[in-house]
Short mmCIF file of C-alpha atoms (C1' of nucleotides) in Angstrom, two decimals:
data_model
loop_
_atom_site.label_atom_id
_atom_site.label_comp_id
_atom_site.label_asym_id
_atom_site.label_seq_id
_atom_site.Cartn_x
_atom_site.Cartn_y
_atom_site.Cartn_z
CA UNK C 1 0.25 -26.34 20.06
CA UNK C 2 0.25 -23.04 19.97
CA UNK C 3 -2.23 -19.92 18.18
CA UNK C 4 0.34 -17.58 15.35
CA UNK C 5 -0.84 -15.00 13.13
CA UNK C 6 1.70 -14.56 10.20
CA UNK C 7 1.30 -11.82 7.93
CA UNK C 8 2.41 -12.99 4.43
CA UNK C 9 3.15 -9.29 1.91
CA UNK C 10 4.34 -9.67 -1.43
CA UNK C 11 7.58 -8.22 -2.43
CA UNK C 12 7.58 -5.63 -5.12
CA UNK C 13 4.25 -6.41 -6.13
CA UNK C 14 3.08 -4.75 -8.78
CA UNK C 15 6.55 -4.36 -10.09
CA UNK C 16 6.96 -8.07 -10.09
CA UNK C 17 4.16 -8.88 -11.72
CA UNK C 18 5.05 -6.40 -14.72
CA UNK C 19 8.27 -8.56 -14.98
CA UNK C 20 7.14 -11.55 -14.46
CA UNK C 21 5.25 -10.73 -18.34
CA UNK C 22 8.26 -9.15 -19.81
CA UNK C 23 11.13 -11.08 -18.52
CA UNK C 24 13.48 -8.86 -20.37
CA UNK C 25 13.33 -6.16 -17.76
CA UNK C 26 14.71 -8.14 -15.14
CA UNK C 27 17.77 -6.28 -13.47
CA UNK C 28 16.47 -3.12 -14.42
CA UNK C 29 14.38 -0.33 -12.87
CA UNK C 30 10.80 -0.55 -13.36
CA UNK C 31 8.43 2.49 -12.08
CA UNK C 32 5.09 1.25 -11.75
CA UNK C 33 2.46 4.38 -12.02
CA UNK C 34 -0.46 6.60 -13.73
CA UNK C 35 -0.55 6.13 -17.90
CA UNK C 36 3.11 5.43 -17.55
CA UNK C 37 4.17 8.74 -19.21
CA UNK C 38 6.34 10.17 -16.55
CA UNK C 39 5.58 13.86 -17.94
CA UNK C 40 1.59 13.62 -16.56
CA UNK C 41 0.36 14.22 -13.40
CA UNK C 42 0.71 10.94 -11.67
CA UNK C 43 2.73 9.05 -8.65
CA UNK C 44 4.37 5.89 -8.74
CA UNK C 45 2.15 2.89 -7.61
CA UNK C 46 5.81 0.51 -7.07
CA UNK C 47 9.17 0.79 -7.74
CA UNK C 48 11.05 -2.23 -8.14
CA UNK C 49 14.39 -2.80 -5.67
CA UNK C 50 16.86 -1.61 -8.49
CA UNK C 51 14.89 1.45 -8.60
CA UNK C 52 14.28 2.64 -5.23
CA UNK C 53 18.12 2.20 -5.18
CA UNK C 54 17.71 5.41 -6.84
CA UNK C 55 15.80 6.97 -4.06
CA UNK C 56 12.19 6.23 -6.04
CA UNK C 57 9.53 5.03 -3.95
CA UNK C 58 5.52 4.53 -3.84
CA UNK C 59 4.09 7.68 -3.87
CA UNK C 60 6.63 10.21 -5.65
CA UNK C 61 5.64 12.22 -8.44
CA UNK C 62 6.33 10.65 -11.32
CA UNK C 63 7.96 13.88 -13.06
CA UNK C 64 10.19 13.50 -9.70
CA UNK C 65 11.06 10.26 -10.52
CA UNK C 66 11.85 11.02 -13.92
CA UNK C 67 14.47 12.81 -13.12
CA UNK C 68 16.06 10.59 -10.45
CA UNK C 69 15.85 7.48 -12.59
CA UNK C 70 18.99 6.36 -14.84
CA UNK C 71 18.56 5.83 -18.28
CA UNK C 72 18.07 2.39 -18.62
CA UNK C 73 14.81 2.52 -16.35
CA UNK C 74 11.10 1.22 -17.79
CA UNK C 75 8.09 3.58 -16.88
CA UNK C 76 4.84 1.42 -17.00
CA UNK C 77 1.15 2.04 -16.67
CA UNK C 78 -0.76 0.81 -14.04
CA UNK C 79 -2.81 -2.62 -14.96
CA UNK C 80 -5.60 -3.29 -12.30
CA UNK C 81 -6.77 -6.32 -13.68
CA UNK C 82 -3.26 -7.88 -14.09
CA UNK C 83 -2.55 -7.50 -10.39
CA UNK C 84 -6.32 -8.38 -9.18
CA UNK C 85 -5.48 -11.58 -11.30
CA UNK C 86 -2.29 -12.34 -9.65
CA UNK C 87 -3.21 -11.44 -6.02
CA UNK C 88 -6.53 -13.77 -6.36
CA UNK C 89 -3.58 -16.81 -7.65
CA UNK C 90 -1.58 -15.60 -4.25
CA UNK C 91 -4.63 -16.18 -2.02
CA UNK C 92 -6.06 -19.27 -3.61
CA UNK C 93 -2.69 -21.09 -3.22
CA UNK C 94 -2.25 -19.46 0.89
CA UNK C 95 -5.82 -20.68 1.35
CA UNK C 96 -4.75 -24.38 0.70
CA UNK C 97 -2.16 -24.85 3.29
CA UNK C 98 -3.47 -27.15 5.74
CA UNK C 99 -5.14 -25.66 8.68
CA UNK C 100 -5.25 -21.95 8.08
CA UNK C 101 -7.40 -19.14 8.26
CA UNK C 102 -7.25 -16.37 5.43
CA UNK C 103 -7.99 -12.77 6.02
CA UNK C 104 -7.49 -10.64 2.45
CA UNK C 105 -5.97 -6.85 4.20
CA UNK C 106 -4.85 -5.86 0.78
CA UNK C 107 -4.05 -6.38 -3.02
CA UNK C 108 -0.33 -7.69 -2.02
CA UNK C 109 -0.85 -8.67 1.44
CA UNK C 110 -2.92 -11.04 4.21
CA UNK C 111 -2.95 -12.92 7.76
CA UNK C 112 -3.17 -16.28 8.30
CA UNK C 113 -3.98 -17.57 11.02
CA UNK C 114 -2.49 -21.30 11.83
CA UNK C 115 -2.42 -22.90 14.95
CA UNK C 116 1.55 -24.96 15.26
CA UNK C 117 4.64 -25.30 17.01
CA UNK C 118 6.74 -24.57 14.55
CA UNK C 119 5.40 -21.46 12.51
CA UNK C 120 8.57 -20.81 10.65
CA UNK C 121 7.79 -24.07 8.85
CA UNK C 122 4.42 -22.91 8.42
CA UNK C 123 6.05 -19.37 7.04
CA UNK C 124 8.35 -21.14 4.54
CA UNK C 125 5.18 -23.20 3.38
CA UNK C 126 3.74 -20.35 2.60
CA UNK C 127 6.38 -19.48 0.73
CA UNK C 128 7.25 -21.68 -1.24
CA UNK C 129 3.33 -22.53 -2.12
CA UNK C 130 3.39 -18.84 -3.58
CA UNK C 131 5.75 -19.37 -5.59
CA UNK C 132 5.32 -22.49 -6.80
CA UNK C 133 1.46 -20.93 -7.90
CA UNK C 134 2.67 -17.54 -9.24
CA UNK C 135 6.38 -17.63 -9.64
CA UNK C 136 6.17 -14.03 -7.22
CA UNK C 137 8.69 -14.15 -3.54
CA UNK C 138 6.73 -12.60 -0.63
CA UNK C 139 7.83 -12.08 2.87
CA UNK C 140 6.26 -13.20 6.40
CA UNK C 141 6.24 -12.31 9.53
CA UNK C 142 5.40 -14.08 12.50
CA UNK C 143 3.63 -12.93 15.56
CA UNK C 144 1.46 -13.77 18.88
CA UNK C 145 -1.15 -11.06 17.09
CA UNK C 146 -1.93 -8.97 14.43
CA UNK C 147 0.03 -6.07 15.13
CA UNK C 148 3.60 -7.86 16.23
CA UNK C 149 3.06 -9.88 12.87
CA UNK C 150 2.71 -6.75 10.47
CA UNK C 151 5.45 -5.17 12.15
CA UNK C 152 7.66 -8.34 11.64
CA UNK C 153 7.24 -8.63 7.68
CA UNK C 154 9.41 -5.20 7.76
CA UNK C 155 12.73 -7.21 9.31
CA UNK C 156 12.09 -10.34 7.15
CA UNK C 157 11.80 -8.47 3.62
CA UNK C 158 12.76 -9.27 0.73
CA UNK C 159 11.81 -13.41 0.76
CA UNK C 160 12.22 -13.72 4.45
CA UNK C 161 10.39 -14.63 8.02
CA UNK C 162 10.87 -12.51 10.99
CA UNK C 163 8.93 -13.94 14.18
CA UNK C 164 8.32 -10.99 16.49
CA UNK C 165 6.25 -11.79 19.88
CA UNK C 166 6.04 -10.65 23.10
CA UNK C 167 9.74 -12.10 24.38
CA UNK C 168 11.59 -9.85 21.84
CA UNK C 169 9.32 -6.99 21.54
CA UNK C 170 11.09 -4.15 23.12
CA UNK C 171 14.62 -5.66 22.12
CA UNK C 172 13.91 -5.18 18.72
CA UNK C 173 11.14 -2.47 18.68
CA UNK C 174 11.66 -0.38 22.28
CA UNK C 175 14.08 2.29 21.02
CA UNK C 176 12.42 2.48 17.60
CA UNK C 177 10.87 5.71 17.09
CA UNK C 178 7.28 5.61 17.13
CA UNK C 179 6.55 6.34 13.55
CA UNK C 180 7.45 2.78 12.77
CA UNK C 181 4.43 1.36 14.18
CA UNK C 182 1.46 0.28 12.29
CA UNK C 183 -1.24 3.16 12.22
CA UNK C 184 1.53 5.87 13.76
CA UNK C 185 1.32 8.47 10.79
CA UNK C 186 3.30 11.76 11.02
CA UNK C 187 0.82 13.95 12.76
CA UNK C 188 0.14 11.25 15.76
CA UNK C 189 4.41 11.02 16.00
CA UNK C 190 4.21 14.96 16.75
CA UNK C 191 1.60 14.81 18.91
CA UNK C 192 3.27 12.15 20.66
CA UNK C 193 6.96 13.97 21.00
CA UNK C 194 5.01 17.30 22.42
CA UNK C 195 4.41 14.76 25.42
CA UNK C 196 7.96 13.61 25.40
CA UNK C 197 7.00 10.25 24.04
CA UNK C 198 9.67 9.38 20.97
CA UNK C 199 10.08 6.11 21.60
CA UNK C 200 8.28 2.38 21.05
CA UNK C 201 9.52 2.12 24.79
CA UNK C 202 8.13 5.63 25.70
CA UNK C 203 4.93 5.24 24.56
CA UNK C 204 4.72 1.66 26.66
CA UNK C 205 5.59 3.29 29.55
CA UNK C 206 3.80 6.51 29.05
CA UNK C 207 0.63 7.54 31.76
CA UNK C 208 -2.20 6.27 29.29
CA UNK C 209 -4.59 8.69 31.11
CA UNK C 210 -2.31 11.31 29.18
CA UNK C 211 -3.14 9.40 26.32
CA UNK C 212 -6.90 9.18 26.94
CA UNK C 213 -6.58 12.73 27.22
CA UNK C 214 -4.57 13.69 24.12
CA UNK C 215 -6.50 11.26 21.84
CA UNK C 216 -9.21 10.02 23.05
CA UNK C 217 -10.96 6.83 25.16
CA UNK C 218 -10.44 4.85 21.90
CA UNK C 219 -7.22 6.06 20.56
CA UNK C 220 -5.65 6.37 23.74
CA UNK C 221 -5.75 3.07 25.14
CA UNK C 222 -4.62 1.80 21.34
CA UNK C 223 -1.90 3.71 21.39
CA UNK C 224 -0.33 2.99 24.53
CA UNK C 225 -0.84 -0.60 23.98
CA UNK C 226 0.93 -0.78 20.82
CA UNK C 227 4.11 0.91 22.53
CA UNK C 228 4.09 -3.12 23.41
CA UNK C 229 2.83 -4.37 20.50
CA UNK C 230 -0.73 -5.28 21.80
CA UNK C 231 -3.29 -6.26 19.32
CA UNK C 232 -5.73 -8.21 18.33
CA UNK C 233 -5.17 -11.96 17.56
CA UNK C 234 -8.51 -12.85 15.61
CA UNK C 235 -7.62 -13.17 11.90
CA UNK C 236 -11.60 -12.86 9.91
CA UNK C 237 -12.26 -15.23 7.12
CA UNK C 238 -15.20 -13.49 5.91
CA UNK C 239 -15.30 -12.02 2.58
CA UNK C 240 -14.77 -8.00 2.70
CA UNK C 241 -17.91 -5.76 2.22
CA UNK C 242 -17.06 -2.41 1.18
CA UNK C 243 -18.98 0.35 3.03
CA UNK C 244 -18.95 3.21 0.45
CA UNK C 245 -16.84 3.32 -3.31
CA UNK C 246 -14.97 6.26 -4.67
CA UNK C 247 -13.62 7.65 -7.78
CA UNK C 248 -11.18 10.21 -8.27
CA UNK C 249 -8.94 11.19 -11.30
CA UNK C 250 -5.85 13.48 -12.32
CA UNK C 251 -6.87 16.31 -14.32
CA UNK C 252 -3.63 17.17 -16.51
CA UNK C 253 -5.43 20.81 -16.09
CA UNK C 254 -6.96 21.73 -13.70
CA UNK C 255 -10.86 22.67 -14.30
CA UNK C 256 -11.80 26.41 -14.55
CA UNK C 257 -15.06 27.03 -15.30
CA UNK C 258 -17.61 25.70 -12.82
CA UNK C 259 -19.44 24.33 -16.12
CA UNK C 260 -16.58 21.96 -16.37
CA UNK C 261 -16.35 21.52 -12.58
CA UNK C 262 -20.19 20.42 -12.50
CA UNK C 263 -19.90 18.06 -15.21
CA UNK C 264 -16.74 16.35 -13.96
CA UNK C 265 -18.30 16.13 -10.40
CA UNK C 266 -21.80 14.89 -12.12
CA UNK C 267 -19.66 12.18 -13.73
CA UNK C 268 -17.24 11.02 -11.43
CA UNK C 269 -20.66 10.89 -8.95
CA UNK C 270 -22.32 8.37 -11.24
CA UNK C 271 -19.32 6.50 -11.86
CA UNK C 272 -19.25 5.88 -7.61
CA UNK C 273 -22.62 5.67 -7.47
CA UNK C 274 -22.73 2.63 -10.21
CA UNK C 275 -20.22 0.77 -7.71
CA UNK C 276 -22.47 0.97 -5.01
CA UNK C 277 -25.59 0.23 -7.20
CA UNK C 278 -23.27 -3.15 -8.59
CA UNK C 279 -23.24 -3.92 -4.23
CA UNK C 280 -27.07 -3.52 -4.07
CA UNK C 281 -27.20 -1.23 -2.02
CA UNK C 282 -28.20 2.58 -1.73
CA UNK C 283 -26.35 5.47 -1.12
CA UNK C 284 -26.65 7.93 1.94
CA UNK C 285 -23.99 9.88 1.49
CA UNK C 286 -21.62 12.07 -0.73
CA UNK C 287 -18.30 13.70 -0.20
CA UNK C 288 -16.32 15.48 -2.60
CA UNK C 289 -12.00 15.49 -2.30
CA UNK C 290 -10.84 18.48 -3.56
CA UNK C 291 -6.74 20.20 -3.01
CA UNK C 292 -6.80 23.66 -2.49
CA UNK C 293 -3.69 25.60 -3.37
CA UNK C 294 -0.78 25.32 -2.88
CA UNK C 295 -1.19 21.93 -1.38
CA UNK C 296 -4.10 21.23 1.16
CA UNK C 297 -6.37 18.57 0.88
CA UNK C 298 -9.89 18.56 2.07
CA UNK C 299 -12.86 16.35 2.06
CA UNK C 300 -16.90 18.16 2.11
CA UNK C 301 -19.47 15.27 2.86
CA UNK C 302 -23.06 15.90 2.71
CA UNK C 303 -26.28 13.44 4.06
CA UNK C 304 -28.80 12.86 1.00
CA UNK C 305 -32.06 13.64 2.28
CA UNK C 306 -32.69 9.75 2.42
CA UNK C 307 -30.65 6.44 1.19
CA UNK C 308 -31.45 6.26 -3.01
CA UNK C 309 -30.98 3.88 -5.37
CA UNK C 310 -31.16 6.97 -8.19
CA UNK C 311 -28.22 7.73 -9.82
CA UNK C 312 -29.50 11.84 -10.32
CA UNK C 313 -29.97 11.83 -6.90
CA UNK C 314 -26.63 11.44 -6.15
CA UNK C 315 -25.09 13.58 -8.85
CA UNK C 316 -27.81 16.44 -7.93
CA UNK C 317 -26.14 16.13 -4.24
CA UNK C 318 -22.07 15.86 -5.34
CA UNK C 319 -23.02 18.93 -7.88
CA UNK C 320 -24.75 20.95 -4.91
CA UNK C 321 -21.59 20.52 -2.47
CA UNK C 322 -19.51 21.49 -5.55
CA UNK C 323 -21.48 24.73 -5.83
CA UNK C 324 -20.75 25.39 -2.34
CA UNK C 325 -16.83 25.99 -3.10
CA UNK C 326 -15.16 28.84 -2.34
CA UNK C 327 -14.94 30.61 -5.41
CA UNK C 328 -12.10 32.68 -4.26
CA UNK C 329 -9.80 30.17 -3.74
CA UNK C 330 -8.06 28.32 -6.60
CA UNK C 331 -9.44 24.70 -5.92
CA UNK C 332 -9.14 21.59 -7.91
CA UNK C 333 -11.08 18.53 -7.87
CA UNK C 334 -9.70 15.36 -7.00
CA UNK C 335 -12.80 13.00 -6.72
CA UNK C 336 -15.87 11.48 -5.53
CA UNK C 337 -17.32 9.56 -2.78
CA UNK C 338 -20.32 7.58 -2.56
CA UNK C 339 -20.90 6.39 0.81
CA UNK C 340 -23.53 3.21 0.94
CA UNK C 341 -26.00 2.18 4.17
CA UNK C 342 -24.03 0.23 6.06
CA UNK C 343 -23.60 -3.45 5.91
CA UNK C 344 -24.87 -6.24 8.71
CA UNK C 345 -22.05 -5.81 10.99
CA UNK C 346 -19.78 -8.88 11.13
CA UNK C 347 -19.62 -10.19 15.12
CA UNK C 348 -17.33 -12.12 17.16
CA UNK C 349 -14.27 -10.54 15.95
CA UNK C 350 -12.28 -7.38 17.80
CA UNK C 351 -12.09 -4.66 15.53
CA UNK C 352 -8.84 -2.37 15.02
CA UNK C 353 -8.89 1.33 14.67
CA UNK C 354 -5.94 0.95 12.07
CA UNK C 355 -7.76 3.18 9.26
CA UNK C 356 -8.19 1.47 6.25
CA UNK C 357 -8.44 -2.30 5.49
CA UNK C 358 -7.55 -4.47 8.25
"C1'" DT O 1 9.67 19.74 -7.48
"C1'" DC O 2 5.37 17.99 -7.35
"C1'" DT O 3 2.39 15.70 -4.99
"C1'" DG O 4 -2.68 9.03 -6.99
"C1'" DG O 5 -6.67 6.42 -6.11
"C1'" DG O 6 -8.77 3.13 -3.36
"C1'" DG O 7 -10.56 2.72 1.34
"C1'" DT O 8 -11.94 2.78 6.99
"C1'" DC O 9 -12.70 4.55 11.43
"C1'" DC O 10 -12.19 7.90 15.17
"C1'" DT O 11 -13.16 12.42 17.53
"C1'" DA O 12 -15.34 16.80 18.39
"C1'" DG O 13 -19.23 19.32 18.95
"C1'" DG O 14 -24.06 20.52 18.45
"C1'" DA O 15 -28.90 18.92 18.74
"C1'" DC O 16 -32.04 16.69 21.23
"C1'" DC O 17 -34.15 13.94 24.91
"C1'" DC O 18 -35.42 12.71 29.64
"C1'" DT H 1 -27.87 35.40 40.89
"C1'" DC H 2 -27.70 31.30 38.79
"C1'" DT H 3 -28.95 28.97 35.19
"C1'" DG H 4 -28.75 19.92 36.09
"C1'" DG H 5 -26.48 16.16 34.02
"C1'" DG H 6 -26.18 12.32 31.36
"C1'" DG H 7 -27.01 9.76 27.15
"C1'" DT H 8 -27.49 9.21 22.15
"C1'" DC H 9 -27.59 10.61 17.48
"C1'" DC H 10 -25.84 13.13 13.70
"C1'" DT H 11 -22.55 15.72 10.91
"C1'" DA H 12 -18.13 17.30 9.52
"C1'" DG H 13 -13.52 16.70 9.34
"C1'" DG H 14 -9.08 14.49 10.33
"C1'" DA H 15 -5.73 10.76 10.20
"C1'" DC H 16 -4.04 6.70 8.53
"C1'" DC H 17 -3.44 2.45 5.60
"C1'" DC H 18 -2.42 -0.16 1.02
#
DNA sequence: TCTGGGGTCCTAGGACCC
DNA sequence: TCTGGGGTCCTAGGACCC
């Protein structure tokens, strides 16, 4: 028997869930995002199928996707705790299928790691378990590791199983541009085409010394193995520890005065640092995100003098990077950052430099 | 036309040490 | 005139993911 990682991601998550509660918008185009009044500053969290049909998708402006949306479409608020509830019924019922491991990558989406002959069965098991628990269709994709698996899910959505391994790697990935690969954002693809590397296959056959070069001994050698879908094949039961907490909000208005800029800092600050203090454990570092106009986003971290457990310590240090602003510029503050002493570092499994959860 | 909120990890470059 | 070399730690900032 052999070792698969499938990557199970639900389809239309949050969107599903909203009509799973309110049947009667079935068929019709739900935007998922913010307070749900698409005249405030907010972006869509999920549009269902019938409205990205429209060309609305994660991430758009709602006032954007106001305008794009037919009349008969439903603009709802976003409901943390209805989707935390539903995503811990989606892992509860994966983590009962004989002989898996569980590893938790997101709200909507994990590996599992299963050890068969026939993995398709497994991925249809998986399926059907889901839905049977939550009445919600997700997707899977199978793979020889992590990254081939991810990558799969794409070719098997919506409420279908894609295997993607080593034999058919180039045939369905090589001419592929390299944006579509998992931890490829915009800036790396540009980088990458300023070597004349455009392609999955390019980047596989690329000189990685180039690549050590351009990004790095780390980044290199991940890149050019992903041009052939290298990975990692461990998938990590153990329960996620967060290594700092953040809060950040949408002023309708931006803040003028640096009164108002203090006291919004001060309180987002203690809001973070209240997270961490909930983890046990102290904070030893702040960063404030703030946007600068017209539209450039930048993060200012700062060391406390040493890890505290005092909540004015940390909202002293957040205010004090605040004051250090460029008052000439028109700048508006997106959020917070408390960054906690790190955690016991978990062994035995390879890490990935995919940013964010893996 | 208007751009969220939650995260993680890598690299560059200076400080410092031997 | 020539002015080590290598390692580690720390900070700041960038890039990406869900």
């Amino acid at each position: 028997m052999a070792e698969w990682v499938l990557h199970v991601d639900m389809d239309q998550f949050i969107a599903a869930v909203e009509v799973l509660r309110r049947p009667e918008l079935a068929g019709r185009p739900v935007i998922v995002g913010g307070r749900g009044d698409p005249t405030e500053r907010a972006v869509v969290s999920t549009a269902s199928y019938e409205a990205r049909a429209f060309g609305i998708g994660s991430g758009m402006p709602l006032k954007i996707a106001a305008r794009k949306a037919p009349e008969d479409a439903v603009f709802l608020p976003v409901d943390h705790e209805a989707y935390e509830e539903a995503s811990a019924a989606v892992m509860a019922a994966l983590r009962e299928l004989p002989g898996v491991v569980l590893e938790v990558i997101g709200w909507d989406e994990c590996f599992l790691g299963v050890e068969t002959d026939d993995p398709e069965a497994v991925a249809r098991g998986a399926q059907r378990a889901v839905l049977d628990a939550t009445a919600l269709h997700c997707s899977v994709g199978i793979g020889d590791n992590k990254v081939r698996a991810k990558i799969a899910t794409e070719f098997g959505k919506p409420r279908g199983v894609f295997r993607l391994t080593a034999d058919n790697w180039f045939a369905v990935m090589g001419d592929k541009p390299t944006r579509e690969l998992w931890g490829v954002g915009p800036k790396v693809q540009k980088r990458l085409a300023a070597h004349g590397i455009a392609t999955v296959r390019e980047l596989a056959d690329a000189d990685e010394s180039e690549l050590i070069a351009e990004f790095g001994p780390r980044m290199g050698v991940w890149y050019h193995g992903l041009g052939s879908g290298e990975g990692p094949r461990g998938v990590d039961p153990t329960p996620w520890v967060a290594r700092s907490h953040s809060r950040e909000t949408t002023f309708q208005q931006n803040l003028t005065t640096v009164e108002d800029v203090d006291a919004a800092v001060r309180e987002l600050a203690g809001q973070a640092f209240d997270d961490c203090a909930a983890d046990g454990r102290p904070v030893m570092r702040v960063h404030l995100k703030v946007r600068y106009a017209p539209f450039e986003t930048r993060t200012f971290g700062r060391k406390l003098p040493s890890p505290t457990e005092h909540r004015d310590d940390v909202q002293s240090a957040a205010a004090a990077l605040a004051a250090t602003l460029d008052p000439a510029r028109e700048v508006r503050l997106l959020g917070v950052r408390a960054e906690m002493t790190p955690p016991a570092e978990a062994d035995g499994v390879e890490r990935t430099p995919v940013r964010g959860r893996i």
